[in-house]
Amino acid sequence: MNNIKMFRDSIDEKLKRYLPTVASKHHEEVLEAMKYSFAIGGKRIRPLLMYGAFKMVDGSYEEYHCVEVFMACIEMIHTYSLIHDDLPAMDNDDLRRGKPTCHKVYGEANAVLAGDGLLNYAYELALKETINVGTKDIDRSKKLLEAMSIMASHAGIYGMIGGQAADIKFENKEMTTKNELDYIHKNKTGALIRVSLIIGGILGGGSVKQIEQLKVIGNNIGLSFQIQDDLLDKYSTKEVLGKPIGSDEKNNKKTYVSFVGVEQSKEDVKRLLNESRLQVEGFNGDSTLMLELIDFLETRKY
Ligand code: GRG
């Protein structure tokens, strides 16, 4: 567990260095809002999962810089999604990561722009890295393009945005089947988690079979993460979570827990993470970080 904290602290420092710097006093406030939401904390789970997958496929030292860039990109995309999710037009939340939400500090218009700014800057960074590698290393350039394309599809309408759209749709319409809920989870929460593992595998030079396996592990971890989120929303505390609990009930949301019950939900988290452990152990690279991450995820308290 200490290892995870150590890794997170060192990654945190590195990721912050990728944030854009001020080039004009006219955009200063939006840039500050971007930095505020990015730097106020967060578990950095997605970059850590990406790095864990990179190590599992035996990614080399030479390839490390590329994966670090994408670790920053995925955290920027994740942070943008949280800023927009907290807006009055969506969940209208006042607290995130234990601090006032972006729009509470900088106003709604700046929060919209800060989210847009982070999303765009993520692709700017990834593209710059690809152009930098260019024709010097065609194989690596191809991997970077593939990673970028797959990051875009998972963050977009066929991924996180699609899931968020469905989530909003069911706020005004009774959800009747668990299939509808599964679609939301697989996309809204699952897509960025799954793609973090896939990108780590691609940039580390994993085989097609290994990437397929990482996708399965990503799906399992993503679903377990969402089930836990539902449990935490019901049973954790505002102090531990850094945001108010009970929002699902307040918003009349059907959750995994309301479909299958508390005990079954807890068992499913255990089963999904145990399955993930077995799959991770089948890799020939260094699986230590991924296994520690799975342990860490399992011990999130509710
Ligand atoms: C607005 C396009 C758009 C998408 C929003 C991610 C998301 C989609 C909404 C967040 C709502 C939510 C609470 C989802 C459940 C799972 C989740 C993504 C929790 C937050 O992620 P953590 O726990 O957060 O990794 P930290 O702060 O640790 O980074």
Coordinates of C-alpha atoms and ligand atoms in Angstrom, one line a residue:
M1 CA 0.0 0.0 0.0
N2 CA 2.9 2.3 0.8
N3 CA 4.2 1.6 -2.6
I4 CA 1.0 2.9 -4.2
K5 CA 1.3 6.1 -2.2
M6 CA 4.9 6.5 -3.2
F7 CA 4.1 5.9 -6.8
R8 CA 1.1 8.2 -6.7
D9 CA 3.2 11.0 -5.2
S10 CA 5.9 10.7 -7.7
I11 CA 3.5 10.5 -10.6
D12 CA 1.5 13.4 -9.3
E13 CA 4.6 15.6 -9.4
K14 CA 5.4 14.5 -13.0
L15 CA 1.8 14.9 -14.3
K16 CA 1.5 18.5 -13.0
R17 CA 4.5 19.5 -15.1
Y18 CA 2.4 18.7 -18.2
L19 CA -0.1 21.4 -17.5
P20 CA 0.0 24.4 -19.8
T21 CA 1.6 27.7 -18.7
V22 CA 0.4 31.2 -19.0
A23 CA 1.1 32.9 -22.3
S24 CA -1.3 35.8 -22.0
K25 CA -3.0 37.6 -19.1
H26 CA -6.3 37.2 -21.0
H27 CA -6.5 33.4 -20.4
E28 CA -4.9 33.5 -16.9
E29 CA -8.1 32.8 -15.0
V30 CA -9.1 29.8 -17.1
L31 CA -5.6 28.4 -16.8
E32 CA -5.8 28.8 -13.1
A33 CA -9.1 27.0 -13.0
M34 CA -7.6 24.1 -15.1
K35 CA -4.7 23.8 -12.7
Y36 CA -6.9 24.1 -9.6
S37 CA -9.1 21.1 -10.5
F38 CA -6.2 19.1 -11.8
A39 CA -3.9 19.7 -8.8
I40 CA -6.4 19.5 -5.9
G41 CA -5.9 15.8 -5.5
G42 CA -7.5 12.7 -6.8
K43 CA -6.3 9.1 -6.6
R44 CA -4.6 9.2 -10.1
I45 CA -6.0 5.7 -10.6
R46 CA -6.1 5.9 -14.4
P47 CA -2.5 6.9 -14.9
L48 CA -1.4 4.3 -12.4
L49 CA -3.4 1.6 -14.2
M50 CA -1.8 2.7 -17.5
Y51 CA 1.7 2.5 -16.0
G52 CA 0.8 -0.8 -14.4
A53 CA -0.3 -2.3 -17.7
F54 CA 2.9 -0.8 -19.4
K55 CA 5.0 -2.8 -16.9
M56 CA 2.9 -5.9 -17.3
V57 CA 3.9 -6.1 -21.0
D58 CA 7.5 -5.3 -20.2
G59 CA 7.5 -1.8 -21.6
S60 CA 11.0 -0.5 -22.0
Y61 CA 12.8 2.5 -20.6
E62 CA 12.9 4.0 -24.1
E63 CA 9.2 3.8 -24.4
Y64 CA 8.6 5.3 -20.9
H65 CA 8.3 9.0 -22.0
C66 CA 5.4 8.2 -24.4
V67 CA 3.4 6.5 -21.6
E68 CA 4.1 9.3 -19.2
V69 CA 2.6 11.8 -21.7
F70 CA -0.5 9.6 -22.1
M71 CA -0.8 9.3 -18.3
A72 CA -1.0 13.1 -18.1
C73 CA -3.5 13.1 -21.0
I74 CA -5.9 10.5 -19.4
E75 CA -5.8 12.4 -16.1
M76 CA -6.6 15.7 -17.9
I77 CA -9.6 14.0 -19.7
H78 CA -10.8 12.5 -16.4
T79 CA -10.5 15.9 -14.7
Y80 CA -12.4 17.7 -17.4
S81 CA -15.2 15.1 -17.1
L82 CA -15.4 15.7 -13.3
I83 CA -15.5 19.5 -13.8
H84 CA -18.3 19.2 -16.3
D85 CA -20.1 16.6 -14.3
D86 CA -20.2 18.9 -11.3
L87 CA -21.8 21.8 -13.2
P88 CA -25.3 23.0 -12.3
A89 CA -26.5 21.7 -15.7
M90 CA -25.4 18.2 -14.7
D91 CA -25.0 17.0 -11.1
N92 CA -24.7 20.5 -9.5
D93 CA -22.2 19.5 -6.9
D94 CA -20.3 21.9 -4.6
L95 CA -17.5 19.6 -3.4
R96 CA -15.0 17.5 -5.3
R97 CA -11.8 16.0 -4.1
G98 CA -12.6 17.5 -0.8
K99 CA -12.5 21.1 -2.2
P100 CA -15.1 23.5 -3.7
T101 CA -15.9 22.5 -7.3
C102 CA -14.4 24.4 -10.2
H103 CA -17.5 26.4 -10.9
K104 CA -17.9 27.3 -7.2
V105 CA -14.5 28.9 -7.3
Y106 CA -14.2 30.3 -10.8
G107 CA -17.8 30.6 -12.0
E108 CA -19.7 28.5 -14.4
A109 CA -18.4 29.9 -17.7
N110 CA -14.8 29.5 -16.6
A111 CA -15.5 25.9 -15.4
V112 CA -17.0 25.0 -18.8
L113 CA -13.9 26.5 -20.5
A114 CA -11.5 24.9 -18.0
G115 CA -13.0 21.5 -18.8
D116 CA -12.8 22.2 -22.6
G117 CA -9.3 23.5 -22.1
L118 CA -8.1 20.3 -20.4
L119 CA -9.8 18.0 -23.0
N120 CA -8.2 19.9 -25.9
Y121 CA -4.8 20.2 -24.2
A122 CA -4.7 16.4 -23.7
Y123 CA -4.9 15.8 -27.5
E124 CA -2.5 18.7 -28.1
L125 CA 0.1 16.9 -25.9
A126 CA -0.5 13.5 -27.4
L127 CA -0.2 14.9 -30.9
K128 CA 3.0 16.9 -30.1
E129 CA 4.5 13.7 -28.8
T130 CA 3.6 11.8 -32.0
I131 CA 5.0 14.6 -34.2
N132 CA 8.1 14.6 -32.1
V133 CA 8.7 10.9 -32.6
G134 CA 7.7 11.3 -36.3
T135 CA 9.7 9.4 -38.8
K136 CA 12.6 8.9 -36.3
D137 CA 10.8 5.8 -35.2
I138 CA 7.9 4.7 -37.4
D139 CA 6.9 1.8 -35.2
R140 CA 6.6 4.0 -32.1
S141 CA 4.7 6.7 -34.1
K142 CA 2.2 4.0 -35.2
K143 CA 1.7 3.0 -31.6
L144 CA 1.2 6.6 -30.5
L145 CA -1.4 7.2 -33.3
E146 CA -3.2 4.0 -32.3
A147 CA -3.2 5.1 -28.6
M148 CA -4.6 8.5 -29.5
S149 CA -7.3 7.1 -31.7
I150 CA -8.4 4.6 -29.0
M151 CA -8.2 7.3 -26.3
A152 CA -10.5 9.5 -28.4
S153 CA -13.1 6.8 -29.0
H154 CA -13.2 5.8 -25.4
A155 CA -13.6 9.4 -24.2
G156 CA -16.2 10.2 -26.8
I157 CA -19.7 9.3 -27.9
Y158 CA -18.8 5.6 -28.1
G159 CA -17.4 5.7 -24.6
M160 CA -17.6 8.1 -21.6
I161 CA -19.8 10.7 -23.3
G162 CA -22.2 8.0 -24.5
G163 CA -22.4 6.7 -20.9
Q164 CA -23.0 10.1 -19.4
A165 CA -25.7 10.8 -22.0
A166 CA -27.5 7.6 -21.1
D167 CA -27.1 8.5 -17.4
I168 CA -28.8 11.8 -18.0
K169 CA -31.5 10.3 -20.1
F170 CA -32.5 7.9 -17.3
E171 CA -32.8 10.7 -14.8
N172 CA -36.1 11.6 -16.5
K173 CA -37.2 8.1 -17.4
E174 CA -37.6 4.9 -15.3
M175 CA -34.8 2.4 -15.9
T176 CA -36.3 -1.0 -16.2
T177 CA -33.5 -3.4 -17.1
K178 CA -30.0 -4.0 -15.7
N179 CA -28.8 -3.9 -19.3
E180 CA -29.5 -0.2 -19.4
L181 CA -27.5 0.2 -16.2
D182 CA -24.7 -2.0 -17.6
Y183 CA -24.4 0.3 -20.7
I184 CA -24.0 3.3 -18.4
H185 CA -21.3 1.7 -16.3
K186 CA -19.4 0.2 -19.2
N187 CA -19.1 3.6 -20.8
K188 CA -19.4 6.4 -18.2
T189 CA -17.0 4.9 -15.7
G190 CA -15.6 1.9 -17.5
A191 CA -14.3 3.5 -20.7
L192 CA -11.5 5.6 -19.2
I193 CA -10.4 2.9 -16.9
R194 CA -10.4 0.2 -19.6
V195 CA -8.6 2.5 -22.1
S196 CA -5.9 3.3 -19.5
L197 CA -4.9 -0.3 -19.4
I198 CA -5.2 -0.7 -23.2
I199 CA -3.0 2.3 -23.9
G200 CA -0.4 1.1 -21.4
G201 CA -0.3 -2.2 -23.2
I202 CA -0.1 -0.6 -26.7
L203 CA 2.7 1.8 -25.8
G204 CA 4.6 -0.9 -24.0
G205 CA 4.6 -3.1 -27.1
G206 CA 2.1 -5.7 -25.9
S207 CA 0.9 -8.4 -28.3
V208 CA -2.7 -8.4 -29.8
K209 CA -3.6 -11.2 -27.3
Q210 CA -2.2 -9.2 -24.4
I211 CA -4.1 -6.1 -25.4
E212 CA -7.3 -8.2 -25.5
Q213 CA -6.6 -9.6 -22.0
L214 CA -5.9 -6.0 -20.7
K215 CA -9.3 -5.0 -22.1
V216 CA -11.0 -7.8 -20.1
I217 CA -9.1 -6.8 -17.0
G218 CA -10.0 -3.2 -17.6
N219 CA -13.7 -4.1 -17.9
N220 CA -13.6 -6.1 -14.7
I221 CA -11.8 -3.4 -12.7
G222 CA -14.1 -0.7 -14.2
L223 CA -17.2 -2.5 -13.2
S224 CA -15.9 -3.2 -9.7
F225 CA -14.9 0.4 -9.4
Q226 CA -18.4 1.5 -10.2
I227 CA -20.1 -1.0 -7.9
Q228 CA -17.8 0.3 -5.1
D229 CA -18.7 3.9 -6.0
D230 CA -22.4 3.0 -5.5
L231 CA -21.6 1.4 -2.2
L232 CA -19.5 4.3 -1.1
D233 CA -22.2 6.8 -2.1
K234 CA -24.5 4.9 0.3
Y235 CA -22.2 4.0 3.2
S236 CA -19.1 6.2 3.2
T237 CA -18.8 9.7 4.7
K238 CA -18.4 13.1 3.2
E239 CA -15.0 13.4 5.0
V240 CA -13.6 10.1 3.5
L241 CA -15.0 10.7 0.0
G242 CA -14.3 14.4 -0.3
K243 CA -17.9 14.9 -1.7
P244 CA -21.3 14.5 -0.2
I245 CA -22.7 11.0 0.1
G246 CA -26.3 10.0 -0.8
S247 CA -26.4 11.7 -4.2
D248 CA -27.8 8.6 -5.9
E249 CA -30.7 8.5 -3.6
K250 CA -31.2 12.2 -3.7
N251 CA -31.3 12.1 -7.5
N252 CA -33.5 9.0 -7.5
K253 CA -30.8 7.0 -9.4
K254 CA -31.0 3.3 -9.9
T255 CA -27.6 1.8 -9.1
Y256 CA -25.9 -1.6 -9.2
V257 CA -26.7 -1.9 -5.4
S258 CA -30.4 -1.1 -5.9
F259 CA -30.6 -3.8 -8.6
V260 CA -28.7 -6.7 -6.9
G261 CA -28.6 -5.7 -3.2
V262 CA -25.7 -4.8 -0.9
E263 CA -24.4 -8.3 -0.2
Q264 CA -24.4 -9.4 -3.8
S265 CA -22.7 -6.1 -4.8
K266 CA -19.9 -6.7 -2.2
E267 CA -19.4 -10.3 -3.5
D268 CA -19.3 -9.1 -7.1
V269 CA -16.6 -6.6 -6.3
K270 CA -14.5 -9.4 -4.7
R271 CA -15.2 -11.8 -7.6
L272 CA -14.3 -9.2 -10.3
L273 CA -11.1 -8.2 -8.6
N274 CA -10.1 -11.8 -7.9
E275 CA -10.7 -12.7 -11.6
S276 CA -8.5 -9.7 -12.5
R277 CA -5.7 -10.9 -10.2
L278 CA -5.6 -14.3 -11.9
Q279 CA -5.5 -12.7 -15.3
V280 CA -2.8 -10.3 -14.3
E281 CA -0.6 -13.1 -12.9
G282 CA -0.6 -14.7 -16.4
F283 CA 1.5 -11.9 -17.8
N284 CA 5.2 -12.3 -18.3
G285 CA 6.3 -8.7 -17.3
D286 CA 6.3 -7.0 -13.9
S287 CA 2.8 -7.3 -12.5
T288 CA 3.6 -6.0 -9.0
L289 CA 2.1 -2.5 -9.5
M290 CA -1.1 -3.8 -11.0
L291 CA -1.6 -6.3 -8.2
E292 CA -1.0 -3.6 -5.6
L293 CA -3.5 -1.4 -7.4
I294 CA -6.1 -4.1 -7.3
D295 CA -5.4 -4.6 -3.6
F296 CA -5.7 -0.8 -3.1
L297 CA -9.0 -0.7 -5.0
E298 CA -10.4 -3.5 -2.9
T299 CA -9.8 -1.8 0.3
R300 CA -11.6 1.5 -0.6
K301 CA -13.9 1.7 2.5
Y302 CA -17.7 1.8 2.6
Ligands
GRG1 C1 -19.3 15.2 -18.2 C2 -18.6 14.1 -20.3 C3 -18.8 14.0 -18.9 C4 -18.7 12.8 -18.3 C5 -18.8 12.7 -16.9 C6 -16.8 10.6 -15.0 C7 -18.1 11.1 -15.2 C8 -18.7 11.2 -16.5 C9 -18.9 11.5 -14.1 C10 -18.4 11.4 -12.7 C11 -19.6 10.9 -11.9 C12 -19.2 9.7 -11.1 C13 -19.1 10.0 -9.7 C14 -18.9 8.5 -11.7 C15 -18.5 7.4 -10.9 C16 -17.1 6.9 -11.0 C17 -16.1 8.0 -11.0 C18 -15.7 8.4 -12.4 C19 -15.7 8.5 -9.9 C20 -14.6 9.5 -9.8 O1 -13.4 9.0 -10.1 P1 -12.2 8.8 -9.1 O2 -12.7 8.2 -7.8 O3 -11.9 10.3 -8.7 O4 -11.0 8.2 -9.7 P2 -10.5 11.0 -8.3 O5 -11.0 12.3 -7.7 O6 -9.8 10.1 -7.3 O7 -9.7 11.2 -9.5

